[in-house]
PDB file of C-alpha atoms in Angstrom:
ATOM      1  CA  MET A  21       3.124  16.291 -16.140  1.00 60.00           C
ATOM      2  CA  MET A  22       3.171  14.933 -12.566  1.00 75.00           C
ATOM      3  CA  LYS A  23       6.460  14.759 -10.669  1.00 88.00           C
ATOM      4  CA  PRO A  24       7.474  11.265 -10.409  1.00 93.00           C
ATOM      5  CA  ILE A  25       7.395   9.621  -6.746  1.00 96.00           C
ATOM      6  CA  ARG A  26      10.892   9.918  -5.313  1.00 97.00           C
ATOM      7  CA  ILE A  27      11.636   6.630  -3.564  1.00 98.00           C
ATOM      8  CA  ALA A  28      14.523   5.131  -1.412  1.00 98.00           C
ATOM      9  CA  VAL A  29      14.946   1.550  -0.867  1.00 98.00           C
ATOM     10  CA  ILE A  30      16.509   0.053   2.665  1.00 98.00           C
ATOM     11  CA  ASP A  31      16.886  -3.654   2.588  1.00 97.00           C
ATOM     12  CA  PRO A  32      20.178  -5.641   3.851  1.00 95.00           C
ATOM     13  CA  HIS A  33      19.943  -8.122   0.807  1.00 95.00           C
ATOM     14  CA  PRO A  34      21.786  -6.580  -2.054  1.00 95.00           C
ATOM     15  CA  MET A  35      20.304  -9.078  -4.630  1.00 94.00           C
ATOM     16  CA  PHE A  36      16.967  -8.603  -3.437  1.00 95.00           C
ATOM     17  CA  ARG A  37      17.516  -4.623  -2.980  1.00 96.00           C
ATOM     18  CA  GLN A  38      18.685  -4.559  -6.567  1.00 96.00           C
ATOM     19  CA  GLY A  39      15.592  -6.380  -8.082  1.00 95.00           C
ATOM     20  CA  VAL A  40      13.598  -3.922  -6.238  1.00 96.00           C
ATOM     21  CA  ILE A  41      15.157  -1.014  -7.708  1.00 96.00           C
ATOM     22  CA  ARG A  42      15.374  -2.555 -11.230  1.00 95.00           C
ATOM     23  CA  THR A  43      11.151  -2.579 -10.740  1.00 95.00           C
ATOM     24  CA  ILE A  44      11.145   1.032  -9.830  1.00 95.00           C
ATOM     25  CA  ALA A  45      13.494   2.185 -12.589  1.00 93.00           C
ATOM     26  CA  ARG A  46      11.119   0.305 -15.098  1.00 92.00           C
ATOM     27  CA  SER A  47       8.284   2.107 -13.978  1.00 91.00           C
ATOM     28  CA  ASP A  48       6.608   5.267 -14.922  1.00 89.00           C
ATOM     29  CA  GLY A  49       6.089   7.779 -12.298  1.00 92.00           C
ATOM     30  CA  LEU A  50       8.698   6.271 -10.111  1.00 96.00           C
ATOM     31  CA  SER A  51      12.176   7.643  -9.389  1.00 96.00           C
ATOM     32  CA  LEU A  52      14.968   6.098  -7.323  1.00 97.00           C
ATOM     33  CA  VAL A  53      16.673   8.634  -5.081  1.00 97.00           C
ATOM     34  CA  GLY A  54      18.926   6.524  -2.795  1.00 97.00           C
ATOM     35  CA  GLU A  55      19.398   2.965  -1.535  1.00 98.00           C
ATOM     36  CA  GLY A  56      20.905   1.591   1.614  1.00 97.00           C
ATOM     37  CA  THR A  57      21.158  -1.449   4.072  1.00 97.00           C
ATOM     38  CA  THR A  58      20.595   0.055   7.682  1.00 97.00           C
ATOM     39  CA  ALA A  59      18.563   2.311   9.752  1.00 97.00           C
ATOM     40  CA  ALA A  60      21.586   4.894   9.776  1.00 97.00           C
ATOM     41  CA  ASP A  61      21.211   4.839   5.832  1.00 98.00           C
ATOM     42  CA  ALA A  62      17.710   5.610   6.152  1.00 98.00           C
ATOM     43  CA  ARG A  63      18.285   8.616   8.316  1.00 97.00           C
ATOM     44  CA  ARG A  64      20.918   9.855   6.283  1.00 97.00           C
ATOM     45  CA  LEU A  65      18.623   9.376   3.052  1.00 97.00           C
ATOM     46  CA  ALA A  66      15.778  11.164   4.768  1.00 97.00           C
ATOM     47  CA  SER A  67      17.935  14.089   5.542  1.00 97.00           C
ATOM     48  CA  GLU A  68      19.960  14.533   2.322  1.00 97.00           C
ATOM     49  CA  LYS A  69      17.336  13.441  -0.359  1.00 96.00           C
ATOM     50  CA  ARG A  70      13.931  13.751   1.475  1.00 96.00           C
ATOM     51  CA  PRO A  71      12.407  11.164  -0.488  1.00 97.00           C
ATOM     52  CA  ASP A  72       8.410  10.761  -0.879  1.00 97.00           C
ATOM     53  CA  LEU A  73       8.545   7.325   0.217  1.00 97.00           C
ATOM     54  CA  PHE A  74      10.834   4.705   1.666  1.00 98.00           C
ATOM     55  CA  VAL A  75      10.634   1.008   0.754  1.00 98.00           C
ATOM     56  CA  LEU A  76      12.039  -0.459   3.770  1.00 97.00           C
ATOM     57  CA  ASP A  77      12.623  -4.158   5.444  1.00 97.00           C
ATOM     58  CA  ILE A  78      11.830  -3.722   9.120  1.00 95.00           C
ATOM     59  CA  ALA A  79      14.069  -6.835   9.570  1.00 94.00           C
ATOM     60  CA  ILE A  80      17.115  -4.531   9.898  1.00 96.00           C
ATOM     61  CA  SER A  81      18.198  -3.177  13.356  1.00 95.00           C
ATOM     62  CA  GLY A  82      15.877  -0.545  14.413  1.00 95.00           C
ATOM     63  CA  GLY A  83      13.618  -0.935  11.587  1.00 95.00           C
ATOM     64  CA  ARG A  84      10.265  -0.104  13.402  1.00 94.00           C
ATOM     65  CA  GLU A  85      11.782   2.838  15.104  1.00 95.00           C
ATOM     66  CA  VAL A  86      12.850   4.416  11.547  1.00 97.00           C
ATOM     67  CA  VAL A  87       9.112   3.721  10.574  1.00 96.00           C
ATOM     68  CA  ALA A  88       7.788   5.656  13.426  1.00 95.00           C
ATOM     69  CA  GLU A  89      10.840   8.276  13.074  1.00 96.00           C
ATOM     70  CA  MET A  90       9.818   8.818   9.121  1.00 96.00           C
ATOM     71  CA  ALA A  91       6.249   9.314  10.136  1.00 93.00           C
ATOM     72  CA  ARG A  92       6.855  12.082  12.382  1.00 94.00           C
ATOM     73  CA  ARG A  93       8.945  13.688   9.484  1.00 95.00           C
ATOM     74  CA  GLY A  94       6.155  13.096   7.036  1.00 94.00           C
ATOM     75  CA  ILE A  95       7.913  10.652   4.646  1.00 96.00           C
ATOM     76  CA  LYS A  96       5.824   7.773   4.044  1.00 96.00           C
ATOM     77  CA  CYS A  97       6.966   4.073   4.592  1.00 97.00           C
ATOM     78  CA  VAL A  98       6.006   0.925   2.679  1.00 97.00           C
ATOM     79  CA  VAL A  99       7.475  -2.106   4.414  1.00 97.00           C
ATOM     80  CA  LEU A 100       8.798  -4.783   2.282  1.00 96.00           C
ATOM     81  CA  THR A 101       9.341  -7.833   4.133  1.00 95.00           C
ATOM     82  CA  ALA A 102       9.473 -11.522   5.134  1.00 92.00           C
ATOM     83  CA  LEU A 103       7.932 -10.857   8.396  1.00 91.00           C
ATOM     84  CA  ASP A 104       4.444 -12.016   8.337  1.00 85.00           C
ATOM     85  CA  ASP A 105       3.232 -12.516  12.266  1.00 82.00           C
ATOM     86  CA  VAL A 106       0.352 -10.607  13.214  1.00 79.00           C
ATOM     87  CA  LEU A 107       2.291  -8.947  15.839  1.00 81.00           C
ATOM     88  CA  SER A 108       5.085  -7.642  13.603  1.00 86.00           C
ATOM     89  CA  VAL A 109       2.385  -6.377  11.086  1.00 85.00           C
ATOM     90  CA  SER A 110       0.172  -4.814  14.039  1.00 81.00           C
ATOM     91  CA  ASN A 111       3.222  -3.209  15.508  1.00 86.00           C
ATOM     92  CA  THR A 112       4.658  -1.734  12.454  1.00 90.00           C
ATOM     93  CA  LEU A 113       1.363  -0.168  11.337  1.00 86.00           C
ATOM     94  CA  ALA A 114       0.862   1.272  14.555  1.00 84.00           C
ATOM     95  CA  ALA A 115       4.211   2.746  14.644  1.00 89.00           C
ATOM     96  CA  GLY A 116       3.109   4.544  11.506  1.00 90.00           C
ATOM     97  CA  ALA A 117       3.974   2.513   8.113  1.00 92.00           C
ATOM     98  CA  ASN A 118       1.578   3.352   5.311  1.00 92.00           C
ATOM     99  CA  GLY A 119       1.825  -0.082   3.579  1.00 92.00           C
ATOM    100  CA  TYR A 120       3.128  -3.512   4.338  1.00 93.00           C
ATOM    101  CA  ILE A 121       3.825  -5.954   1.746  1.00 92.00           C
ATOM    102  CA  LEU A 122       5.454  -9.574   1.763  1.00 91.00           C
ATOM    103  CA  LYS A 123       8.485 -10.570  -0.064  1.00 91.00           C
ATOM    104  CA  GLY A 124       7.587 -12.436  -2.781  1.00 87.00           C
ATOM    105  CA  VAL A 125       5.317 -10.014  -4.164  1.00 87.00           C
ATOM    106  CA  SER A 126       4.760  -9.260  -8.027  1.00 88.00           C
ATOM    107  CA  GLY A 127       6.273  -6.129  -9.607  1.00 91.00           C
ATOM    108  CA  LEU A 128       3.138  -5.030 -10.595  1.00 88.00           C
ATOM    109  CA  GLU A 129       1.536  -5.096  -6.870  1.00 87.00           C
ATOM    110  CA  LEU A 130       4.414  -3.594  -5.793  1.00 92.00           C
ATOM    111  CA  ILE A 131       4.040  -0.680  -7.984  1.00 93.00           C
ATOM    112  CA  GLY A 132       0.516  -0.369  -7.535  1.00 89.00           C
ATOM    113  CA  ALA A 133       1.100  -0.494  -3.461  1.00 90.00           C
ATOM    114  CA  LEU A 134       3.878   2.515  -4.091  1.00 94.00           C
ATOM    115  CA  LYS A 135       1.445   4.398  -6.135  1.00 91.00           C
ATOM    116  CA  ALA A 136      -1.564   3.903  -3.822  1.00 87.00           C
ATOM    117  CA  VAL A 137       0.173   4.758  -0.721  1.00 91.00           C
ATOM    118  CA  GLN A 138       1.553   7.993  -2.314  1.00 92.00           C
ATOM    119  CA  SER A 139      -1.889   8.931  -3.272  1.00 88.00           C
ATOM    120  CA  GLY A 140      -2.956   8.631   0.217  1.00 85.00           C
ATOM    121  CA  GLN A 141      -4.476   5.044   0.566  1.00 83.00           C
ATOM    122  CA  PRO A 142      -3.197   2.542   2.932  1.00 84.00           C
ATOM    123  CA  TYR A 143      -1.889  -0.916   1.489  1.00 87.00           C
ATOM    124  CA  ILE A 144      -1.368  -4.217   2.876  1.00 85.00           C
ATOM    125  CA  THR A 145      -1.033  -7.708   1.310  1.00 79.00           C
ATOM    126  CA  ALA A 146      -4.441  -9.245   1.337  1.00 71.00           C
ATOM    127  CA  GLU A 147      -3.320 -12.519   3.272  1.00 70.00           C
ATOM    128  CA  LEU A 148      -1.928 -10.308   6.093  1.00 75.00           C
ATOM    129  CA  ALA A 149      -5.270  -8.101   5.961  1.00 70.00           C
ATOM    130  CA  VAL A 150      -7.072 -11.502   6.411  1.00 62.00           C
ATOM    131  CA  ARG A 151      -5.271 -12.607   9.557  1.00 66.00           C
ATOM    132  CA  LEU A 152      -5.804  -9.028  11.063  1.00 67.00           C
ATOM    133  CA  LEU A 153      -9.378  -9.199  10.168  1.00 57.00           C
ATOM    134  CA  VAL A 154      -9.737 -12.564  12.094  1.00 54.00           C
ATOM    135  CA  GLY A 155      -7.870 -11.054  15.000  1.00 55.00           C
ATOM    136  CA  GLY A 156     -10.111  -8.194  15.072  1.00 49.00           C
ATOM    137  CA  SER A 157      -7.591  -5.432  14.596  1.00 49.00           C
ATOM    138  CA  LEU A 158      -8.584  -3.631  11.592  1.00 48.00           C
ATOM    139  CA  VAL A 159     -12.552  -3.956  11.061  1.00 40.00           C
ATOM    140  CA  PRO A 160     -15.378  -5.342  13.233  1.00 39.00           C
ATOM    141  CA  LYS A 161     -16.201  -8.889  12.798  1.00 38.00           C
ATOM    142  CA  ARG A 162     -19.664  -8.687  10.904  1.00 41.00           C
ATOM    143  CA  GLU A 163     -21.894 -11.945  10.085  1.00 30.00           C
ATOM    144  CA  ALA A 164     -20.461 -13.582   7.001  1.00 33.00           C
ATOM    145  CA  LYS A 165     -22.477 -13.132   3.751  1.00 39.00           C
ATOM    146  CA  VAL A 166     -21.666 -13.226   0.034  1.00 34.00           C
ATOM    147  CA  LEU A 167     -20.960  -9.644  -1.509  1.00 54.00           C
ATOM    148  CA  ALA A 168     -24.213  -8.773  -3.500  1.00 55.00           C
ATOM    149  CA  GLY A 169     -26.242  -5.937  -4.579  1.00 67.00           C
ATOM    150  CA  LEU A 170     -23.305  -3.825  -5.980  1.00 74.00           C
ATOM    151  CA  SER A 171     -23.647  -2.840  -9.647  1.00 75.00           C
ATOM    152  CA  TYR A 172     -21.676  -3.380 -12.374  1.00 71.00           C
ATOM    153  CA  ARG A 173     -19.662  -0.155 -11.920  1.00 82.00           C
ATOM    154  CA  GLU A 174     -19.366  -0.651  -8.340  1.00 83.00           C
ATOM    155  CA  GLN A 175     -17.945  -4.279  -9.100  1.00 78.00           C
ATOM    156  CA  GLN A 176     -15.551  -2.852 -11.468  1.00 83.00           C
ATOM    157  CA  LEU A 177     -14.198  -0.277  -8.810  1.00 87.00           C
ATOM    158  CA  LEU A 178     -13.915  -2.921  -6.135  1.00 85.00           C
ATOM    159  CA  ASP A 179     -11.756  -5.024  -8.603  1.00 80.00           C
ATOM    160  CA  HIS A 180      -9.485  -1.970  -9.418  1.00 84.00           C
ATOM    161  CA  ILE A 181      -8.909  -1.038  -5.865  1.00 83.00           C
ATOM    162  CA  THR A 182      -8.303  -4.838  -4.966  1.00 76.00           C
ATOM    163  CA  LYS A 183      -5.376  -4.387  -7.601  1.00 75.00           C
ATOM    164  CA  GLY A 184      -4.008  -1.496  -6.345  1.00 76.00           C
ATOM    165  CA  TYR A 185      -4.773   1.248  -8.748  1.00 82.00           C
ATOM    166  CA  THR A 186      -4.817   4.916  -7.875  1.00 85.00           C
ATOM    167  CA  ASN A 187      -8.000   7.261  -8.514  1.00 88.00           C
ATOM    168  CA  GLN A 188      -6.173   8.542 -11.631  1.00 89.00           C
ATOM    169  CA  GLU A 189      -5.576   5.084 -12.898  1.00 88.00           C
ATOM    170  CA  ILE A 190      -9.101   3.857 -12.183  1.00 90.00           C
ATOM    171  CA  ALA A 191     -10.350   7.003 -13.944  1.00 90.00           C
ATOM    172  CA  GLU A 192      -8.240   6.526 -17.067  1.00 90.00           C
ATOM    173  CA  ARG A 193      -9.046   2.550 -17.363  1.00 87.00           C
ATOM    174  CA  LEU A 194     -12.975   3.498 -16.787  1.00 87.00           C
ATOM    175  CA  GLY A 195     -13.117   6.488 -18.820  1.00 87.00           C
ATOM    176  CA  LEU A 196     -14.140   8.787 -15.912  1.00 88.00           C
ATOM    177  CA  SER A 197     -12.829  11.942 -14.439  1.00 91.00           C
ATOM    178  CA  VAL A 198     -11.079  11.916 -11.209  1.00 90.00           C
ATOM    179  CA  GLY A 199     -13.729  13.566  -9.150  1.00 91.00           C
ATOM    180  CA  THR A 200     -16.325  11.284 -10.483  1.00 91.00           C
ATOM    181  CA  THR A 201     -14.182   8.132  -9.505  1.00 92.00           C
ATOM    182  CA  LYS A 202     -13.856   9.629  -5.974  1.00 91.00           C
ATOM    183  CA  PHE A 203     -17.756  10.116  -5.760  1.00 91.00           C
ATOM    184  CA  TYR A 204     -18.269   6.731  -6.950  1.00 90.00           C
ATOM    185  CA  LEU A 205     -15.586   5.104  -4.169  1.00 91.00           C
ATOM    186  CA  THR A 206     -17.304   7.107  -1.738  1.00 90.00           C
ATOM    187  CA  GLN A 207     -20.689   5.671  -2.439  1.00 89.00           C
ATOM    188  CA  LEU A 208     -19.213   2.188  -2.779  1.00 89.00           C
ATOM    189  CA  PHE A 209     -17.835   2.301   0.512  1.00 88.00           C
ATOM    190  CA  LYS A 210     -20.813   3.523   2.277  1.00 87.00           C
ATOM    191  CA  LYS A 211     -22.759   0.403   0.356  1.00 85.00           C
ATOM    192  CA  MET A 212     -20.094  -1.792   1.790  1.00 84.00           C
ATOM    193  CA  ARG A 213     -20.071  -0.306   5.159  1.00 81.00           C
ATOM    194  CA  VAL A 214     -16.328   0.064   5.289  1.00 81.00           C
ATOM    195  CA  ARG A 215     -14.333   3.672   5.804  1.00 79.00           C
ATOM    196  CA  ASN A 216     -11.408   3.077   3.141  1.00 81.00           C
ATOM    197  CA  ARG A 217      -9.766   1.081   0.514  1.00 81.00           C
ATOM    198  CA  LEU A 218      -8.126  -1.037   2.602  1.00 77.00           C
ATOM    199  CA  GLN A 219     -11.225  -2.373   4.491  1.00 75.00           C
ATOM    200  CA  ALA A 220     -13.290  -2.737   1.246  1.00 81.00           C
ATOM    201  CA  VAL A 221     -10.098  -5.133  -0.035  1.00 76.00           C
ATOM    202  CA  ILE A 222     -10.363  -7.045   3.132  1.00 71.00           C
ATOM    203  CA  ALA A 223     -14.324  -7.602   2.717  1.00 73.00           C
ATOM    204  CA  ALA A 224     -13.963  -8.297  -0.804  1.00 72.00           C
ATOM    205  CA  ARG A 225     -10.796 -11.045  -0.181  1.00 63.00           C
ATOM    206  CA  ASN A 226     -12.892 -12.340   2.836  1.00 59.00           C
ATOM    207  CA  GLN A 227     -16.333 -12.035   1.042  1.00 54.00           C
ATOM    208  CA  LEU A 228     -17.617 -10.613   4.274  1.00 43.00           C
ATOM    209  CA  LEU A 229     -19.126  -7.610   5.085  1.00 40.00           C
TER     210      LEU A 229
END
């Protein structure tokens, strides 16, 4: 059995923080190891508990600095915040955040995002990815055209990655081995002319290639 993902939650709002904690507690494969409200709490938990991943609101004082510090320490960070301006998103991703999600996300998407990030895939709320795409920050602009030419299997894979499923979850849902799933995803990315899941999601959501 795989070890659960060890998560620490940093958010200044008690009611919201407890909601995130309840979502984690109900989820298989996730384990809460600590919570806090400040950058100092994050640093303390990083030293004492060594979580695999932080769920952190960068609206806290020094939030972006914490993200950068955790990146240097090899601890992943998924930002969960109400800050939705392109500058905040771009700067936070540049600082080393592995995911950027807006508050108001469903529990299911949050869980999927956490698992995706832990498996090594970046994750960003689709509407934010659209804004970054328009600004040219993530992928180069290309001529618009409807996604076409994908096989039924490739369409299935694309649908699953846009929902945030990990390779293991996709394999289980489609009755494939993890190795075969990775191979198919590699072929899908080549066909879509993208480098990774994030760019594939952006392209799919915008119907752009």
